Amino acid sequence: MSTTDEQERSQRFAEQRDRIRAEHLKPVASRPASSARGLHHAALISSDVERTVRFYHDLLEFPLTELIENRDYAGSSHFFFDIGNGNLLAFFDFPGLDVGPYREVLGGLHHIAISVEPGRWDHLRTKLIDAGVELVEHSEVSMYFRDPDGARLELIADPLGEMYGSHVL
């Protein structure tokens, strides 16, 4: 693709964002309240329950809060980690099913961003590096890495409702 084509494409996307923003993004004072109370849990798939528990509970220090049988698939586990603010990160395993490797697909998961206090961010960064987890840092407050099954996670030191110093809520 030529530089001119890339510039035209970028301009079209910018115009589309501007149109959507003008139509749907309301000032805080006139924005309606959400119909939701918050994220109860996001559920991912685990290929190995114990390995997942070691990663999230031991390495990331997200306490395991429950481990039960999945009501929809006999022998499968459904387990939860506390990610703060009354929110949970959940997992299922599906023993005996070939669910294949993690893939990013249209409509699928790109990443999960979890806010942590700045001091905790530094502590977890050190733990991840010491554990040999590859990570990419952005803007000195954000780090991306993958869990044992390949799901992309972000730990961000910005407070909830902020993104790189700007209020998004």
PDB file of C-alpha atoms in Angstrom:
ATOM      1  CA  MET A   1       0.000   0.000   0.000  1.00  0.00           C
ATOM      2  CA  SER A   2       1.441   3.391  -0.977  1.00  0.00           C
ATOM      3  CA  THR A   3       1.888   6.220   1.480  1.00  0.00           C
ATOM      4  CA  THR A   4      -0.893   8.150  -0.266  1.00  0.00           C
ATOM      5  CA  ASP A   5      -3.272   5.173   0.049  1.00  0.00           C
ATOM      6  CA  GLU A   6      -2.397   4.805   3.742  1.00  0.00           C
ATOM      7  CA  GLN A   7      -3.029   8.513   4.340  1.00  0.00           C
ATOM      8  CA  GLU A   8      -6.405   8.366   2.566  1.00  0.00           C
ATOM      9  CA  ARG A   9      -7.382   5.251   4.526  1.00  0.00           C
ATOM     10  CA  SER A  10      -6.339   6.880   7.790  1.00  0.00           C
ATOM     11  CA  GLN A  11      -8.354   9.985   6.905  1.00  0.00           C
ATOM     12  CA  ARG A  12     -11.481   7.882   6.199  1.00  0.00           C
ATOM     13  CA  PHE A  13     -11.164   6.160   9.578  1.00  0.00           C
ATOM     14  CA  ALA A  14     -10.641   9.518  11.316  1.00  0.00           C
ATOM     15  CA  GLU A  15     -13.781  10.875   9.647  1.00  0.00           C
ATOM     16  CA  GLN A  16     -15.742   7.800  10.743  1.00  0.00           C
ATOM     17  CA  ARG A  17     -14.534   8.202  14.359  1.00  0.00           C
ATOM     18  CA  ASP A  18     -15.499  11.896  14.261  1.00  0.00           C
ATOM     19  CA  ARG A  19     -18.994  11.026  12.970  1.00  0.00           C
ATOM     20  CA  ILE A  20     -19.549   8.328  15.613  1.00  0.00           C
ATOM     21  CA  ARG A  21     -18.213  10.616  18.353  1.00  0.00           C
ATOM     22  CA  ALA A  22     -20.527  13.468  17.252  1.00  0.00           C
ATOM     23  CA  GLU A  23     -23.554  11.169  17.146  1.00  0.00           C
ATOM     24  CA  HIS A  24     -23.041   9.107  20.317  1.00  0.00           C
ATOM     25  CA  LEU A  25     -20.497  10.649  22.706  1.00  0.00           C
ATOM     26  CA  LYS A  26     -22.319  12.958  25.099  1.00  0.00           C
ATOM     27  CA  PRO A  27     -20.753  15.355  27.623  1.00  0.00           C
ATOM     28  CA  VAL A  28     -20.551  13.909  31.141  1.00  0.00           C
ATOM     29  CA  ALA A  29     -23.316  16.201  32.423  1.00  0.00           C
ATOM     30  CA  SER A  30     -25.813  14.997  29.804  1.00  0.00           C
ATOM     31  CA  ARG A  31     -24.693  11.367  29.576  1.00  0.00           C
ATOM     32  CA  PRO A  32     -27.356   8.919  30.790  1.00  0.00           C
ATOM     33  CA  ALA A  33     -26.559   6.540  33.623  1.00  0.00           C
ATOM     34  CA  SER A  34     -25.548   3.052  32.553  1.00  0.00           C
ATOM     35  CA  SER A  35     -28.098   0.283  32.850  1.00  0.00           C
ATOM     36  CA  ALA A  36     -25.306  -1.963  34.202  1.00  0.00           C
ATOM     37  CA  ARG A  37     -23.920  -2.182  37.743  1.00  0.00           C
ATOM     38  CA  GLY A  38     -20.457  -3.303  36.641  1.00  0.00           C
ATOM     39  CA  LEU A  39     -18.577  -6.296  35.320  1.00  0.00           C
ATOM     40  CA  HIS A  40     -19.601  -9.357  37.324  1.00  0.00           C
ATOM     41  CA  HIS A  41     -17.012 -11.545  35.638  1.00  0.00           C
ATOM     42  CA  ALA A  42     -15.315 -12.186  32.340  1.00  0.00           C
ATOM     43  CA  ALA A  43     -14.834 -15.897  31.592  1.00  0.00           C
ATOM     44  CA  LEU A  44     -11.882 -17.359  29.706  1.00  0.00           C
ATOM     45  CA  ILE A  45     -10.915 -20.926  28.908  1.00  0.00           C
ATOM     46  CA  SER A  46      -8.092 -22.681  30.720  1.00  0.00           C
ATOM     47  CA  SER A  47      -6.256 -25.712  29.402  1.00  0.00           C
ATOM     48  CA  ASP A  48      -4.839 -26.540  32.848  1.00  0.00           C
ATOM     49  CA  VAL A  49      -6.631 -25.486  36.040  1.00  0.00           C
ATOM     50  CA  GLU A  50      -3.626 -25.790  38.346  1.00  0.00           C
ATOM     51  CA  ARG A  51      -1.302 -23.893  35.977  1.00  0.00           C
ATOM     52  CA  THR A  52      -3.903 -21.143  35.647  1.00  0.00           C
ATOM     53  CA  VAL A  53      -4.301 -20.926  39.432  1.00  0.00           C
ATOM     54  CA  ARG A  54      -0.521 -20.681  39.872  1.00  0.00           C
ATOM     55  CA  PHE A  55      -0.348 -17.868  37.305  1.00  0.00           C
ATOM     56  CA  TYR A  56      -3.278 -15.750  38.490  1.00  0.00           C
ATOM     57  CA  HIS A  57      -3.257 -16.536  42.232  1.00  0.00           C
ATOM     58  CA  ASP A  58       0.452 -17.005  42.931  1.00  0.00           C
ATOM     59  CA  LEU A  59       2.137 -14.781  40.329  1.00  0.00           C
ATOM     60  CA  LEU A  60      -0.398 -11.974  39.802  1.00  0.00           C
ATOM     61  CA  GLU A  61      -1.729 -12.161  43.365  1.00  0.00           C
ATOM     62  CA  PHE A  62      -5.410 -12.292  42.365  1.00  0.00           C
ATOM     63  CA  PRO A  63      -6.963 -14.435  45.115  1.00  0.00           C
ATOM     64  CA  LEU A  64      -8.776 -17.591  44.026  1.00  0.00           C
ATOM     65  CA  THR A  65     -12.316 -17.156  45.377  1.00  0.00           C
ATOM     66  CA  GLU A  66     -14.152 -20.269  44.188  1.00  0.00           C
ATOM     67  CA  LEU A  67     -13.563 -23.556  42.354  1.00  0.00           C
ATOM     68  CA  ILE A  68     -16.703 -25.498  41.435  1.00  0.00           C
ATOM     69  CA  GLU A  69     -17.885 -27.927  38.799  1.00  0.00           C
ATOM     70  CA  ASN A  70     -19.164 -26.279  35.625  1.00  0.00           C
ATOM     71  CA  ARG A  71     -22.940 -26.825  35.588  1.00  0.00           C
ATOM     72  CA  ASP A  72     -22.940 -27.101  31.783  1.00  0.00           C
ATOM     73  CA  TYR A  73     -20.238 -29.741  31.276  1.00  0.00           C
ATOM     74  CA  ALA A  74     -19.633 -32.629  33.677  1.00  0.00           C
ATOM     75  CA  GLY A  75     -16.054 -32.834  34.907  1.00  0.00           C
ATOM     76  CA  SER A  76     -15.299 -29.263  33.876  1.00  0.00           C
ATOM     77  CA  SER A  77     -14.220 -26.689  36.448  1.00  0.00           C
ATOM     78  CA  HIS A  78     -15.470 -23.127  36.812  1.00  0.00           C
ATOM     79  CA  PHE A  79     -13.189 -20.990  38.953  1.00  0.00           C
ATOM     80  CA  PHE A  80     -12.895 -17.344  39.891  1.00  0.00           C
ATOM     81  CA  PHE A  81     -10.235 -14.805  40.848  1.00  0.00           C
ATOM     82  CA  ASP A  82     -10.794 -11.516  42.666  1.00  0.00           C
ATOM     83  CA  ILE A  83      -9.520  -8.665  40.469  1.00  0.00           C
ATOM     84  CA  GLY A  84     -10.673  -5.936  42.840  1.00  0.00           C
ATOM     85  CA  ASN A  85     -13.593  -3.533  43.032  1.00  0.00           C
ATOM     86  CA  GLY A  86     -16.063  -6.413  43.340  1.00  0.00           C
ATOM     87  CA  ASN A  87     -15.054  -7.829  39.942  1.00  0.00           C
ATOM     88  CA  LEU A  88     -14.046 -11.363  39.041  1.00  0.00           C
ATOM     89  CA  LEU A  89     -12.038 -13.058  36.325  1.00  0.00           C
ATOM     90  CA  ALA A  90     -13.423 -16.538  35.723  1.00  0.00           C
ATOM     91  CA  PHE A  91     -12.223 -19.595  33.853  1.00  0.00           C
ATOM     92  CA  PHE A  92     -13.626 -22.844  32.541  1.00  0.00           C
ATOM     93  CA  ASP A  93     -11.679 -25.910  31.577  1.00  0.00           C
ATOM     94  CA  PHE A  94     -13.160 -28.473  29.225  1.00  0.00           C
ATOM     95  CA  PRO A  95     -11.293 -31.749  29.806  1.00  0.00           C
ATOM     96  CA  GLY A  96     -11.624 -34.115  26.887  1.00  0.00           C
ATOM     97  CA  LEU A  97     -12.622 -31.407  24.398  1.00  0.00           C
ATOM     98  CA  ASP A  98     -10.165 -30.135  21.829  1.00  0.00           C
ATOM     99  CA  VAL A  99     -10.775 -26.403  22.163  1.00  0.00           C
ATOM    100  CA  GLY A 100      -7.601 -25.554  20.240  1.00  0.00           C
ATOM    101  CA  PRO A 101      -5.046 -22.855  21.021  1.00  0.00           C
ATOM    102  CA  TYR A 102      -5.903 -19.258  21.899  1.00  0.00           C
ATOM    103  CA  ARG A 103      -6.676 -17.114  18.859  1.00  0.00           C
ATOM    104  CA  GLU A 104      -7.734 -13.530  18.412  1.00  0.00           C
ATOM    105  CA  VAL A 105     -10.773 -13.554  16.165  1.00  0.00           C
ATOM    106  CA  LEU A 106     -13.457 -11.115  15.155  1.00  0.00           C
ATOM    107  CA  GLY A 107     -15.797 -10.850  18.121  1.00  0.00           C
ATOM    108  CA  GLY A 108     -13.200 -12.496  20.361  1.00  0.00           C
ATOM    109  CA  LEU A 109     -10.974 -11.253  23.137  1.00  0.00           C
ATOM    110  CA  HIS A 110      -8.222  -8.759  22.317  1.00  0.00           C
ATOM    111  CA  HIS A 111      -7.075  -8.176  25.900  1.00  0.00           C
ATOM    112  CA  ILE A 112      -8.271  -7.645  29.446  1.00  0.00           C
ATOM    113  CA  ALA A 113      -6.984  -4.496  31.176  1.00  0.00           C
ATOM    114  CA  ILE A 114      -6.821  -4.669  34.970  1.00  0.00           C
ATOM    115  CA  SER A 115      -6.098  -1.574  37.044  1.00  0.00           C
ATOM    116  CA  VAL A 116      -3.555  -1.923  39.852  1.00  0.00           C
ATOM    117  CA  GLU A 117      -2.047   0.618  42.242  1.00  0.00           C
ATOM    118  CA  PRO A 118       1.249   2.088  40.924  1.00  0.00           C
ATOM    119  CA  GLY A 119       3.334   0.430  43.682  1.00  0.00           C
ATOM    120  CA  ARG A 120       1.631  -2.909  43.015  1.00  0.00           C
ATOM    121  CA  TRP A 121       2.275  -2.397  39.265  1.00  0.00           C
ATOM    122  CA  ASP A 122       6.023  -2.148  39.913  1.00  0.00           C
ATOM    123  CA  HIS A 123       5.926  -5.179  42.236  1.00  0.00           C
ATOM    124  CA  LEU A 124       4.013  -7.315  39.709  1.00  0.00           C
ATOM    125  CA  ARG A 125       6.274  -6.136  36.864  1.00  0.00           C
ATOM    126  CA  THR A 126       9.282  -7.441  38.804  1.00  0.00           C
ATOM    127  CA  LYS A 127       7.532 -10.751  39.553  1.00  0.00           C
ATOM    128  CA  LEU A 128       6.584 -11.224  35.896  1.00  0.00           C
ATOM    129  CA  ILE A 129      10.126 -10.482  34.704  1.00  0.00           C
ATOM    130  CA  ASP A 130      11.618 -12.788  37.345  1.00  0.00           C
ATOM    131  CA  ALA A 131       9.205 -15.533  36.200  1.00  0.00           C
ATOM    132  CA  GLY A 132      10.382 -15.116  32.602  1.00  0.00           C
ATOM    133  CA  VAL A 133       7.074 -13.732  31.316  1.00  0.00           C
ATOM    134  CA  GLU A 134       7.619 -11.600  28.216  1.00  0.00           C
ATOM    135  CA  LEU A 135       6.007  -8.207  28.522  1.00  0.00           C
ATOM    136  CA  VAL A 136       5.731  -4.982  26.583  1.00  0.00           C
ATOM    137  CA  GLU A 137       5.477  -1.674  28.419  1.00  0.00           C
ATOM    138  CA  HIS A 138       3.686   1.466  27.231  1.00  0.00           C
ATOM    139  CA  SER A 139       3.555   4.989  28.662  1.00  0.00           C
ATOM    140  CA  GLU A 140       5.244   3.885  31.915  1.00  0.00           C
ATOM    141  CA  VAL A 141       1.854   2.817  33.353  1.00  0.00           C
ATOM    142  CA  SER A 142       0.810  -0.070  31.143  1.00  0.00           C
ATOM    143  CA  MET A 143       2.264  -3.522  30.499  1.00  0.00           C
ATOM    144  CA  TYR A 144       0.979  -6.235  28.214  1.00  0.00           C
ATOM    145  CA  PHE A 145       1.745  -9.933  28.505  1.00  0.00           C
ATOM    146  CA  ARG A 146       0.102 -13.299  27.877  1.00  0.00           C
ATOM    147  CA  ASP A 147      -1.228 -15.842  30.338  1.00  0.00           C
ATOM    148  CA  PRO A 148      -0.211 -19.520  30.027  1.00  0.00           C
ATOM    149  CA  ASP A 149      -2.941 -20.140  27.427  1.00  0.00           C
ATOM    150  CA  GLY A 150      -2.060 -17.076  25.362  1.00  0.00           C
ATOM    151  CA  ALA A 151      -4.759 -14.612  26.463  1.00  0.00           C
ATOM    152  CA  ARG A 152      -3.380 -11.066  26.367  1.00  0.00           C
ATOM    153  CA  LEU A 153      -3.564  -9.164  29.639  1.00  0.00           C
ATOM    154  CA  GLU A 154      -2.761  -5.579  30.503  1.00  0.00           C
ATOM    155  CA  LEU A 155      -1.893  -4.306  33.949  1.00  0.00           C
ATOM    156  CA  ILE A 156      -2.437  -0.557  34.010  1.00  0.00           C
ATOM    157  CA  ALA A 157      -1.451   1.743  36.870  1.00  0.00           C
ATOM    158  CA  ASP A 158      -4.012   4.372  35.897  1.00  0.00           C
ATOM    159  CA  PRO A 159      -7.046   4.578  38.188  1.00  0.00           C
ATOM    160  CA  LEU A 160     -10.330   3.051  37.097  1.00  0.00           C
ATOM    161  CA  GLY A 161     -12.067   5.377  34.656  1.00  0.00           C
ATOM    162  CA  GLU A 162      -8.806   6.885  33.362  1.00  0.00           C
ATOM    163  CA  MET A 163      -6.641   5.993  30.397  1.00  0.00           C
ATOM    164  CA  TYR A 164      -3.116   7.412  30.236  1.00  0.00           C
ATOM    165  CA  GLY A 165      -4.127  10.368  32.382  1.00  0.00           C
ATOM    166  CA  SER A 166      -7.367  11.181  30.551  1.00  0.00           C
ATOM    167  CA  HIS A 167     -10.801  10.549  32.036  1.00  0.00           C
ATOM    168  CA  VAL A 168     -12.788   8.030  29.978  1.00  0.00           C
ATOM    169  CA  LEU A 169     -15.582   7.658  32.500  1.00  0.00           C
TER     170      LEU A 169
END
